[in-house]
mmCIF file of C-alpha atoms in Angstrom:
data_model
loop_
_atom_site.group_PDB
_atom_site.id
_atom_site.type_symbol
_atom_site.label_atom_id
_atom_site.label_comp_id
_atom_site.label_asym_id
_atom_site.label_seq_id
_atom_site.Cartn_x
_atom_site.Cartn_y
_atom_site.Cartn_z
ATOM 1 C CA MET A 1 51.349 -11.232 86.876
ATOM 2 C CA LYS A 2 54.059 -10.970 84.198
ATOM 3 C CA PHE A 3 55.694 -14.115 85.605
ATOM 4 C CA ILE A 4 52.453 -16.110 85.254
ATOM 5 C CA ARG A 5 52.007 -14.967 81.654
ATOM 6 C CA CYS A 6 55.604 -15.940 80.807
ATOM 7 C CA LEU A 7 55.050 -19.346 82.432
ATOM 8 C CA LEU A 8 51.904 -19.884 80.374
ATOM 9 C CA ILE A 9 53.697 -19.001 77.128
ATOM 10 C CA LEU A 10 56.575 -21.340 78.039
ATOM 11 C CA LEU A 11 54.248 -24.252 78.797
ATOM 12 C CA ILE A 12 52.316 -23.756 75.562
ATOM 13 C CA PHE A 13 55.615 -23.783 73.660
ATOM 14 C CA ILE A 14 56.682 -27.025 75.366
ATOM 15 C CA CYS A 15 53.338 -28.671 74.575
ATOM 16 C CA SER A 16 53.576 -27.603 70.964
ATOM 17 C CA THR A 17 56.872 -29.497 70.668
ATOM 18 C CA LEU A 18 55.345 -32.783 71.867
ATOM 19 C CA VAL A 19 54.258 -33.971 68.462
ATOM 20 C CA GLN A 20 55.361 -36.894 66.372
ATOM 21 C CA ALA A 21 57.769 -36.352 63.492
ATOM 22 C CA SER A 22 56.139 -35.829 60.120
ATOM 23 C CA SER A 23 57.502 -35.827 56.613
ATOM 24 C CA ASN A 24 59.409 -32.702 55.639
ATOM 25 C CA SER A 25 58.313 -32.581 52.034
ATOM 26 C CA GLN A 26 56.310 -34.498 49.504
ATOM 27 C CA GLU A 27 58.218 -36.391 46.862
ATOM 28 C CA ASN A 28 58.688 -35.592 43.173
ATOM 29 C CA HIS A 29 59.370 -39.106 41.895
ATOM 30 C CA VAL A 30 58.181 -42.617 42.690
ATOM 31 C CA TYR A 31 60.495 -45.425 41.533
ATOM 32 C CA GLU A 32 58.958 -48.911 41.294
ATOM 33 C CA SER A 33 60.865 -52.098 40.520
ATOM 34 C CA PHE A 34 59.625 -55.643 39.996
ATOM 35 C CA VAL A 35 62.271 -57.901 41.482
ATOM 36 C CA ASP A 36 62.697 -61.647 40.956
ATOM 37 C CA ASP A 37 64.888 -64.079 42.886
ATOM 38 C CA SER A 38 68.018 -62.713 41.226
ATOM 39 C CA GLY A 39 67.563 -59.306 42.826
ATOM 40 C CA CYS A 40 67.978 -57.745 39.374
ATOM 41 C CA GLY A 41 71.136 -55.867 40.464
ATOM 42 C CA PHE A 42 69.299 -52.592 41.087
ATOM 43 C CA ASP A 43 70.931 -49.487 42.532
ATOM 44 C CA TYR A 44 68.936 -48.469 45.617
ATOM 45 C CA ASP A 45 70.372 -44.964 45.976
ATOM 46 C CA TYR A 46 67.552 -42.675 44.824
ATOM 47 C CA ASN A 47 68.174 -39.808 47.229
ATOM 48 C CA SER A 48 64.947 -38.697 48.944
ATOM 49 C CA ASN A 49 62.531 -40.073 46.352
ATOM 50 C CA VAL A 50 60.048 -42.851 47.053
ATOM 51 C CA ARG A 51 61.227 -46.348 46.184
ATOM 52 C CA LEU A 52 58.946 -49.408 46.053
ATOM 53 C CA ASN A 53 60.343 -52.841 45.241
ATOM 54 C CA TRP A 54 57.736 -55.483 44.420
ATOM 55 C CA ILE A 55 58.420 -59.222 44.499
ATOM 56 C CA HIS A 56 57.673 -60.482 40.979
ATOM 57 C CA SER A 57 57.689 -64.261 41.258
ATOM 58 C CA ASN A 58 55.523 -67.122 42.448
ATOM 59 C CA ASP A 59 55.738 -65.597 45.927
ATOM 60 C CA SER A 60 54.245 -62.267 44.798
ATOM 61 C CA THR A 61 51.495 -60.755 46.912
ATOM 62 C CA LEU A 62 48.115 -60.018 45.374
ATOM 63 C CA ALA A 63 48.939 -56.301 45.495
ATOM 64 C CA ALA A 64 52.222 -56.886 43.605
ATOM 65 C CA LYS A 65 50.471 -58.954 40.963
ATOM 66 C CA GLN A 66 47.773 -56.311 40.484
ATOM 67 C CA ARG A 67 50.314 -53.481 40.229
ATOM 68 C CA ALA A 68 52.404 -55.406 37.688
ATOM 69 C CA GLU A 69 49.292 -56.207 35.644
ATOM 70 C CA ASN A 70 48.092 -52.596 35.705
ATOM 71 C CA LEU A 71 51.463 -51.284 34.503
ATOM 72 C CA GLY A 72 52.244 -54.197 32.184
ATOM 73 C CA ALA A 73 55.456 -54.732 34.146
ATOM 74 C CA GLU A 74 57.852 -57.625 33.576
ATOM 75 C CA ASN A 75 60.627 -59.096 35.712
ATOM 76 C CA CYS A 76 63.418 -56.636 36.542
ATOM 77 C CA SER A 77 61.542 -53.734 34.944
ATOM 78 C CA THR A 78 61.658 -50.278 36.534
ATOM 79 C CA TRP A 79 59.100 -47.504 36.443
ATOM 80 C CA ILE A 80 59.070 -43.797 37.342
ATOM 81 C CA ASN A 81 55.776 -42.163 38.300
ATOM 82 C CA GLY A 82 53.858 -44.996 36.624
ATOM 83 C CA ALA A 83 55.813 -44.824 33.341
ATOM 84 C CA PRO A 84 58.696 -47.021 32.104
ATOM 85 C CA THR A 85 62.167 -45.668 32.900
ATOM 86 C CA SER A 86 62.970 -46.097 29.193
ATOM 87 C CA ASN A 87 60.692 -43.122 28.578
ATOM 88 C CA SER A 88 63.108 -40.187 28.674
ATOM 89 C CA ASN A 89 60.235 -37.695 28.836
ATOM 90 C CA VAL A 90 59.081 -38.672 32.339
ATOM 91 C CA ASP A 91 58.336 -35.528 34.347
ATOM 92 C CA GLY A 92 57.878 -35.078 38.068
ATOM 93 C CA ILE A 93 54.594 -35.923 39.737
ATOM 94 C CA THR A 94 51.704 -33.618 38.860
ATOM 95 C CA LYS A 95 50.583 -32.983 42.422
ATOM 96 C CA LEU A 96 46.810 -32.763 42.821
ATOM 97 C CA VAL A 97 46.707 -33.567 46.548
ATOM 98 C CA GLU A 98 48.447 -31.887 49.489
ATOM 99 C CA THR A 99 49.264 -34.253 52.383
ATOM 100 C CA ASP A 100 51.155 -34.280 55.670
ATOM 101 C CA LEU A 101 51.954 -37.889 56.590
ATOM 102 C CA GLN A 102 52.599 -38.685 60.251
ATOM 103 C CA VAL A 103 53.484 -42.012 61.850
ATOM 104 C CA THR A 104 53.116 -42.654 65.574
ATOM 105 C CA LEU A 105 54.563 -45.632 67.426
ATOM 106 C CA LEU A 106 51.926 -47.299 69.618
ATOM 107 C CA TRP A 107 52.764 -48.799 73.007
ATOM 108 C CA ASN A 108 50.926 -51.116 75.425
ATOM 109 C CA HIS A 109 51.621 -52.241 78.952
ATOM 110 C CA ALA A 110 53.355 -55.617 79.042
ATOM 111 C CA LEU A 111 51.802 -58.451 81.053
ATOM 112 C CA GLY A 112 53.630 -59.411 84.225
ATOM 113 C CA ASN A 113 54.109 -62.917 85.563
ATOM 114 C CA ASP A 114 50.885 -62.542 87.529
ATOM 115 C CA GLY A 115 48.917 -61.862 84.347
ATOM 116 C CA LYS A 116 48.407 -58.184 85.235
ATOM 117 C CA ASN A 117 49.658 -55.139 83.361
ATOM 118 C CA SER A 118 53.134 -54.081 84.402
ATOM 119 C CA SER A 119 54.663 -50.605 84.218
ATOM 120 C CA GLU A 120 56.831 -51.710 81.260
ATOM 121 C CA LEU A 121 55.615 -50.648 77.821
ATOM 122 C CA THR A 122 56.107 -52.667 74.640
ATOM 123 C CA PHE A 123 55.685 -51.774 70.975
ATOM 124 C CA SER A 124 52.133 -52.639 69.798
ATOM 125 C CA GLY A 125 51.798 -51.188 66.287
ATOM 126 C CA LEU A 126 51.752 -48.093 64.098
ATOM 127 C CA GLN A 127 49.246 -45.298 63.705
ATOM 128 C CA LEU A 128 49.273 -43.666 60.266
ATOM 129 C CA SER A 129 47.600 -40.290 59.824
ATOM 130 C CA THR A 130 47.500 -37.516 57.278
ATOM 131 C CA SER A 131 45.435 -34.548 56.181
ATOM 132 C CA ILE A 132 44.210 -34.863 52.582
ATOM 133 C CA LEU A 133 43.641 -31.576 50.740
ATOM 134 C CA PRO A 134 42.561 -31.789 47.054
ATOM 135 C CA LEU A 135 44.104 -28.910 45.091
ATOM 136 C CA GLU A 136 41.360 -29.275 42.464
ATOM 137 C CA ASN A 137 38.265 -31.432 41.952
ATOM 138 C CA LEU A 138 39.506 -35.035 41.769
ATOM 139 C CA SER A 139 38.245 -37.932 39.698
ATOM 140 C CA GLU A 140 36.296 -40.499 41.729
ATOM 141 C CA SER A 141 38.710 -43.122 40.375
ATOM 142 C CA LEU A 142 41.582 -41.560 42.360
ATOM 143 C CA ASN A 143 42.337 -43.338 45.644
ATOM 144 C CA MET A 144 44.975 -43.294 48.351
ATOM 145 C CA ARG A 145 47.255 -46.287 48.862
ATOM 146 C CA TRP A 146 49.569 -46.885 51.773
ATOM 147 C CA TYR A 147 52.564 -49.182 51.859
ATOM 148 C CA ILE A 148 55.020 -50.323 54.512
ATOM 149 C CA THR A 149 58.393 -51.332 53.079
ATOM 150 C CA VAL A 150 61.371 -52.937 54.773
ATOM 151 C CA ASP A 151 65.139 -52.622 54.258
ATOM 152 C CA TYR A 152 67.686 -55.447 54.454
ATOM 153 C CA ASP A 153 65.232 -58.167 53.514
ATOM 154 C CA SER A 154 66.118 -61.083 51.282
ATOM 155 C CA ILE A 155 64.831 -62.585 48.046
ATOM 156 C CA GLY A 156 66.651 -65.857 47.622
ATOM 157 C CA ASP A 157 70.292 -65.072 48.364
ATOM 158 C CA VAL A 158 69.959 -61.373 47.510
ATOM 159 C CA ILE A 159 69.517 -58.536 50.064
ATOM 160 C CA VAL A 160 66.811 -56.102 48.953
ATOM 161 C CA HIS A 161 65.765 -52.725 50.322
ATOM 162 C CA ASP A 162 62.399 -50.921 50.167
ATOM 163 C CA LEU A 163 60.579 -54.216 49.719
ATOM 164 C CA VAL A 164 56.789 -53.798 49.893
ATOM 165 C CA LYS A 165 55.415 -55.987 52.674
ATOM 166 C CA HIS A 166 52.158 -54.311 53.718
ATOM 167 C CA TYR A 167 49.549 -52.634 51.526
ATOM 168 C CA GLY A 168 46.154 -50.977 51.878
ATOM 169 C CA TRP A 169 43.965 -48.474 50.069
ATOM 170 C CA THR A 170 40.985 -46.192 50.552
ATOM 171 C CA SER A 171 38.840 -43.850 48.492
ATOM 172 C CA SER A 172 36.932 -42.553 51.527
ATOM 173 C CA PHE A 173 38.061 -38.937 51.457
ATOM 174 C CA TYR A 174 36.720 -35.705 49.996
ATOM 175 C CA HIS A 175 37.450 -35.387 46.290
ATOM 176 C CA GLU A 176 36.206 -31.774 46.027
ATOM 177 C CA GLU A 177 38.764 -28.973 45.839
ATOM 178 C CA GLY A 178 39.596 -27.431 49.205
ATOM 179 C CA ASN A 179 37.720 -29.991 51.358
ATOM 180 C CA ILE A 180 40.115 -31.443 53.941
ATOM 181 C CA THR A 181 39.884 -35.038 55.177
ATOM 182 C CA ASN A 182 41.755 -36.058 58.332
ATOM 183 C CA TRP A 183 42.566 -39.750 57.845
ATOM 184 C CA THR A 184 43.855 -42.159 60.484
ATOM 185 C CA HIS A 185 44.618 -45.878 60.315
ATOM 186 C CA GLU A 186 46.202 -48.269 62.812
ATOM 187 C CA VAL A 187 48.319 -51.302 61.879
ATOM 188 C CA SER A 188 48.568 -53.756 64.777
ATOM 189 C CA ILE A 189 51.745 -55.593 65.711
ATOM 190 C CA GLU A 190 49.967 -58.845 64.813
ATOM 191 C CA ARG A 191 49.362 -57.609 61.263
ATOM 192 C CA LEU A 192 52.962 -56.389 60.944
ATOM 193 C CA GLN A 193 54.231 -59.790 62.057
ATOM 194 C CA GLU A 194 51.828 -61.581 59.705
ATOM 195 C CA ASP A 195 53.214 -59.536 56.781
ATOM 196 C CA GLY A 196 56.811 -60.345 57.726
ATOM 197 C CA LEU A 197 57.770 -56.898 59.034
ATOM 198 C CA PRO A 198 60.209 -56.354 61.929
ATOM 199 C CA THR A 199 58.566 -55.549 65.259
ATOM 200 C CA SER A 200 61.428 -55.575 67.742
ATOM 201 C CA GLU A 201 62.213 -52.111 69.015
ATOM 202 C CA ASP A 202 65.805 -52.143 67.734
ATOM 203 C CA GLU A 203 64.682 -52.960 64.170
ATOM 204 C CA LEU A 204 61.850 -50.471 63.644
ATOM 205 C CA TRP A 205 64.258 -48.270 61.656
ATOM 206 C CA ARG A 206 64.128 -50.814 58.811
ATOM 207 C CA MET A 207 60.521 -49.857 58.004
ATOM 208 C CA GLU A 208 59.301 -46.985 55.838
ATOM 209 C CA VAL A 209 55.701 -45.832 55.372
ATOM 210 C CA VAL A 210 54.638 -44.521 51.949
ATOM 211 C CA ILE A 211 51.347 -43.081 50.723
ATOM 212 C CA LEU A 212 50.483 -42.594 47.055
ATOM 213 C CA PHE A 213 47.471 -41.059 45.334
ATOM 214 C CA VAL A 214 46.828 -43.140 42.228
ATOM 215 C CA ASP A 215 44.139 -42.958 39.539
ATOM 216 C CA ASP A 216 42.762 -46.463 38.932
ATOM 217 C CA LEU A 217 41.858 -45.646 35.335
ATOM 218 C CA ASN A 218 45.258 -44.566 34.034
ATOM 219 C CA HIS A 219 47.448 -45.679 37.010
ATOM 220 C CA THR A 220 49.013 -42.201 37.169
ATOM 221 C CA ILE A 221 50.437 -40.995 40.493
ATOM 222 C CA TYR A 222 49.164 -37.570 41.640
ATOM 223 C CA GLY A 223 50.749 -37.302 45.071
ATOM 224 C CA ALA A 224 53.283 -39.090 47.276
ATOM 225 C CA ASP A 225 54.661 -38.841 50.784
ATOM 226 C CA LYS A 226 56.873 -41.032 52.984
ATOM 227 C CA ILE A 227 58.417 -41.401 56.436
ATOM 228 C CA GLN A 228 61.394 -43.575 57.364
ATOM 229 C CA LEU A 229 60.943 -44.905 60.891
ATOM 230 C CA GLU A 230 63.632 -44.658 63.532
ATOM 231 C CA ALA A 231 64.398 -46.949 66.442
ATOM 232 C CA PRO A 232 63.207 -45.242 69.648
ATOM 233 C CA THR A 233 66.119 -43.867 71.650
ATOM 234 C CA ASN A 234 64.224 -44.818 74.787
ATOM 235 C CA VAL A 235 60.957 -46.652 75.408
ATOM 236 C CA PRO A 236 58.332 -44.431 77.045
ATOM 237 C CA ASN A 237 57.259 -45.289 80.570
ATOM 238 C CA SER A 238 53.892 -44.696 82.194
ATOM 239 C CA THR A 239 54.839 -41.236 83.432
ATOM 240 C CA ALA A 240 56.282 -40.183 80.082
ATOM 241 C CA GLU A 241 53.166 -41.462 78.352
ATOM 242 C CA LYS A 242 51.055 -39.154 80.514
ATOM 243 C CA PHE A 243 53.497 -36.208 80.377
ATOM 244 C CA PRO A 244 51.762 -34.301 77.550
ATOM 245 C CA THR A 245 48.419 -34.652 79.354
ATOM 246 C CA ILE A 246 49.959 -33.402 82.595
ATOM 247 C CA LEU A 247 51.471 -30.385 80.838
ATOM 248 C CA ILE A 248 48.193 -29.567 79.116
ATOM 249 C CA GLY A 249 46.456 -29.778 82.500
ATOM 250 C CA ILE A 250 49.000 -27.361 84.005
ATOM 251 C CA VAL A 251 48.500 -24.935 81.098
ATOM 252 C CA VAL A 252 44.718 -25.058 81.552
ATOM 253 C CA ILE A 253 44.988 -24.443 85.304
ATOM 254 C CA VAL A 254 47.425 -21.542 84.870
ATOM 255 C CA GLY A 255 45.189 -20.072 82.159
ATOM 256 C CA LEU A 256 42.148 -20.285 84.466
ATOM 257 C CA LEU A 257 44.112 -18.631 87.267
ATOM 258 C CA ILE A 258 45.051 -15.774 84.956
ATOM 259 C CA ILE A 259 41.439 -15.344 83.835
ATOM 260 C CA VAL A 260 40.159 -15.388 87.442
ATOM 261 C CA ARG A 261 42.866 -12.937 88.480
ATOM 262 C CA GLN A 262 42.029 -10.555 85.641
ATOM 263 C CA ASP A 263 38.315 -10.756 86.467
ATOM 264 C CA GLN A 264 39.086 -9.899 90.092
ATOM 265 C CA ARG A 265 41.200 -6.910 89.049
ATOM 266 C CA ARG A 266 38.417 -5.635 86.811
ATOM 267 C CA GLU A 267 35.837 -6.193 89.533
ATOM 268 C CA ILE A 268 37.675 -4.063 92.081
ATOM 269 C CA GLY A 269 39.429 -1.745 89.628
ATOM 270 C CA LEU A 270 36.660 -0.473 87.336
ATOM 271 C CA PRO A 271 34.554 2.483 88.489
ATOM 272 C CA ARG A 272 30.860 2.257 89.365
ATOM 273 C CA LEU A 273 28.284 4.595 87.834
ATOM 274 C CA ARG A 274 24.945 5.772 89.204
ATOM 275 C CA GLY A 275 22.625 8.403 87.809
ATOM 276 C CA THR A 276 19.110 9.711 87.211
ATOM 277 C CA LEU A 277 17.454 11.821 84.486
ATOM 278 C CA TYR A 278 15.485 14.883 85.625
ATOM 279 C CA GLN A 279 13.136 17.363 83.898
ATOM 280 C CA ASN A 280 13.130 21.093 84.635
ATOM 281 C CA ASN A 281 9.990 23.171 84.839
ATOM 282 C CA ASN A 282 10.725 24.485 81.336
ATOM 283 C CA ASP A 283 10.623 20.905 80.023
ATOM 284 C CA SER A 284 14.380 20.734 79.530
ATOM 285 C CA TRP A 285 16.255 17.609 80.688
ATOM 286 C CA TYR A 286 19.418 17.056 82.651
ATOM 287 C CA ALA A 287 21.213 14.018 84.099
ATOM 288 C CA LYS A 288 22.966 13.753 87.427
ATOM 289 C CA VAL A 289 25.688 11.076 87.372
ATOM 290 C CA MET A 290 28.041 9.927 90.125
ATOM 291 C CA ILE A 291 31.265 8.063 89.270
ATOM 292 C CA THR A 292 32.941 6.125 92.085
ATOM 293 C CA ALA A 293 36.498 4.976 91.332
ATOM 294 C CA GLY A 294 37.731 1.528 92.367
ATOM 295 C CA ILE A 295 41.289 0.806 93.498
ATOM 296 C CA PHE A 296 42.731 2.683 90.490
ATOM 297 C CA ASP A 297 42.513 6.354 89.431
ATOM 298 C CA VAL A 298 39.926 7.070 86.706
ATOM 299 C CA THR A 299 39.898 9.805 84.051
ATOM 300 C CA LEU A 300 36.578 10.682 82.388
ATOM 301 C CA LYS A 301 37.147 11.044 78.622
ATOM 302 C CA GLY A 302 33.615 11.649 77.346
ATOM 303 C CA ALA A 303 30.067 10.259 77.060
ATOM 304 C CA PHE A 304 27.205 9.792 74.608
ATOM 305 C CA ALA A 305 23.570 8.610 74.600
ATOM 306 C CA ASN A 306 21.525 6.392 72.308
ATOM 307 C CA GLU A 307 19.122 7.950 69.838
ATOM 308 C CA PRO A 308 16.767 9.788 70.103
ATOM 309 C CA TRP A 309 18.663 11.284 73.049
ATOM 310 C CA LYS A 310 21.647 13.594 72.801
ATOM 311 C CA MET A 311 23.990 14.906 75.463
ATOM 312 C CA GLY A 312 25.136 18.447 75.924
ATOM 313 C CA LYS A 313 28.726 19.277 76.772
ATOM 314 C CA VAL A 314 30.263 16.480 78.850
ATOM 315 C CA PRO A 315 33.141 17.265 81.245
ATOM 316 C CA THR A 316 36.313 15.629 79.964
ATOM 317 C CA GLN A 317 39.776 14.975 81.360
ATOM 318 C CA GLN A 318 38.195 14.885 84.819
ATOM 319 C CA LEU A 319 40.256 12.863 87.308
ATOM 320 C CA ILE A 320 38.543 10.741 89.960
ATOM 321 C CA PRO A 321 41.196 9.517 92.403
ATOM 322 C CA ALA A 322 41.056 5.897 93.556
ATOM 323 C CA GLU A 323 38.252 5.073 96.017
ATOM 324 C CA THR A 324 36.658 8.536 95.721
ATOM 325 C CA SER A 325 33.492 9.807 94.005
ATOM 326 C CA ARG A 326 32.620 12.766 91.811
ATOM 327 C CA SER A 327 29.247 13.959 90.538
ATOM 328 C CA PHE A 328 28.525 15.498 87.115
ATOM 329 C CA THR A 329 25.492 17.249 85.665
ATOM 330 C CA VAL A 330 24.916 16.943 81.916
ATOM 331 C CA LYS A 331 22.160 18.569 79.835
ATOM 332 C CA MET A 332 20.065 16.135 77.742
ATOM 333 C CA LYS A 333 17.750 16.581 74.743
ATOM 334 C CA CYS A 334 15.254 14.147 73.178
ATOM 335 C CA SER A 335 14.075 14.286 69.542
ATOM 336 C CA GLY A 336 11.682 11.325 69.700
ATOM 337 C CA ILE A 337 9.609 9.139 71.951
ATOM 338 C CA ILE A 338 10.640 9.134 75.611
ATOM 339 C CA GLY A 339 10.949 5.671 77.170
ATOM 340 C CA ASP A 340 11.364 4.482 80.738
ATOM 341 C CA THR A 341 15.156 4.695 80.716
ATOM 342 C CA VAL A 342 17.863 6.390 78.666
ATOM 343 C CA PRO A 343 20.904 4.280 77.642
ATOM 344 C CA THR A 344 24.167 6.212 78.022
ATOM 345 C CA HIS A 345 27.811 5.251 77.571
ATOM 346 C CA TRP A 346 30.781 6.700 79.462
ATOM 347 C CA LYS A 347 34.366 6.636 78.187
ATOM 348 C CA VAL A 348 36.984 6.296 80.925
ATOM 349 C CA ASP A 349 40.693 5.547 81.277
ATOM 350 C CA VAL A 350 41.550 3.386 84.288
ATOM 351 C CA ASP A 351 45.103 3.131 85.566
ATOM 352 C CA GLU A 352 46.568 -0.361 84.868
ATOM 353 C CA LEU A 353 43.352 -1.461 83.119
ATOM 354 C CA GLY A 354 43.344 0.884 80.114
ATOM 355 C CA GLY A 355 40.402 2.431 78.260
ATOM 356 C CA TRP A 356 36.803 1.312 78.800
ATOM 357 C CA VAL A 357 33.283 2.304 77.735
ATOM 358 C CA LEU A 358 30.845 1.727 80.600
ATOM 359 C CA ASP A 359 27.071 1.540 80.126
ATOM 360 C CA LEU A 360 24.628 3.379 82.353
ATOM 361 C CA ASN A 361 20.833 3.272 81.904
ATOM 362 C CA LEU A 362 19.403 6.448 83.390
ATOM 363 C CA PRO A 363 15.951 6.063 84.967
ATOM 364 C CA ILE A 364 13.608 9.071 84.608
ATOM 365 C CA ASN A 365 12.749 10.749 87.881
ATOM 366 C CA ASP A 366 8.985 10.952 88.286
#
């Protein structure tokens, strides 16, 4: 029995480790740069903070143009948390939203030469997910934006990192304090390729996913999180893909076996009670109760009855050895209306099963 319990705990622990990596902490600063064909000579070492580089030229995306217009940004300008870097009074982000960004690599079966799915799995896209917890009531103008940036890309002859290639936004989440929204979004490999992002398995590490919570009215950032992707050390196969499901199935089966086993032990281990309530010629009442022990020794610890009935002195510390029976007589008194049965409750200690309170409805002998 102890071995099965240890196995169950071990399997639950293993299953709990089969989760995708998530961001360790939310960021304090968001650095944004608007880069032209010269590359602007920026230093890209900003420790663990979020960095977004926007192309600011004729090749700018609509998102880059809108962000530059909202901030009033010019070529080669830099911004921290939505304010110019020339402002020496820029503080860290005032966090109004708690998040936990996770990114999962998606895989599909590759097509074989016969046009059927093979056992080989190929990268098919990204799944972004996060829980969104407002720390106070949020303005309806606050929305969440997600970006996918790429390292070692080029603008003209210049190599640029953290270049924004993919962008999306949503305001479909709870804005009331304490209401959690679980948000999920998939980006297909076709969309990644269309946006010029790397999709070969050995280049996934070049991508980073960023989410920001931005107020459309004042363009202030109220939350940020990011995850840098890593190239998979090995591509999952069909068995590995099903491994978490198999483990969960094993845990469920072992858990059911434990429950069934415990039910069986209780069924054959707990004592059985029988009894009847009698009335003497002088109108006094007494109960005769028989306790039959199961496969374990039983010790009677006490008993009581529901109102309006009360019990007299109940024998206590009475041992009933396993698979034997003992009878007890207990005086009873009623201070109200007498029904058809009298609910009573018997406290017992059962070896290996612990303490129990067993119910016994005493019928009245006619």
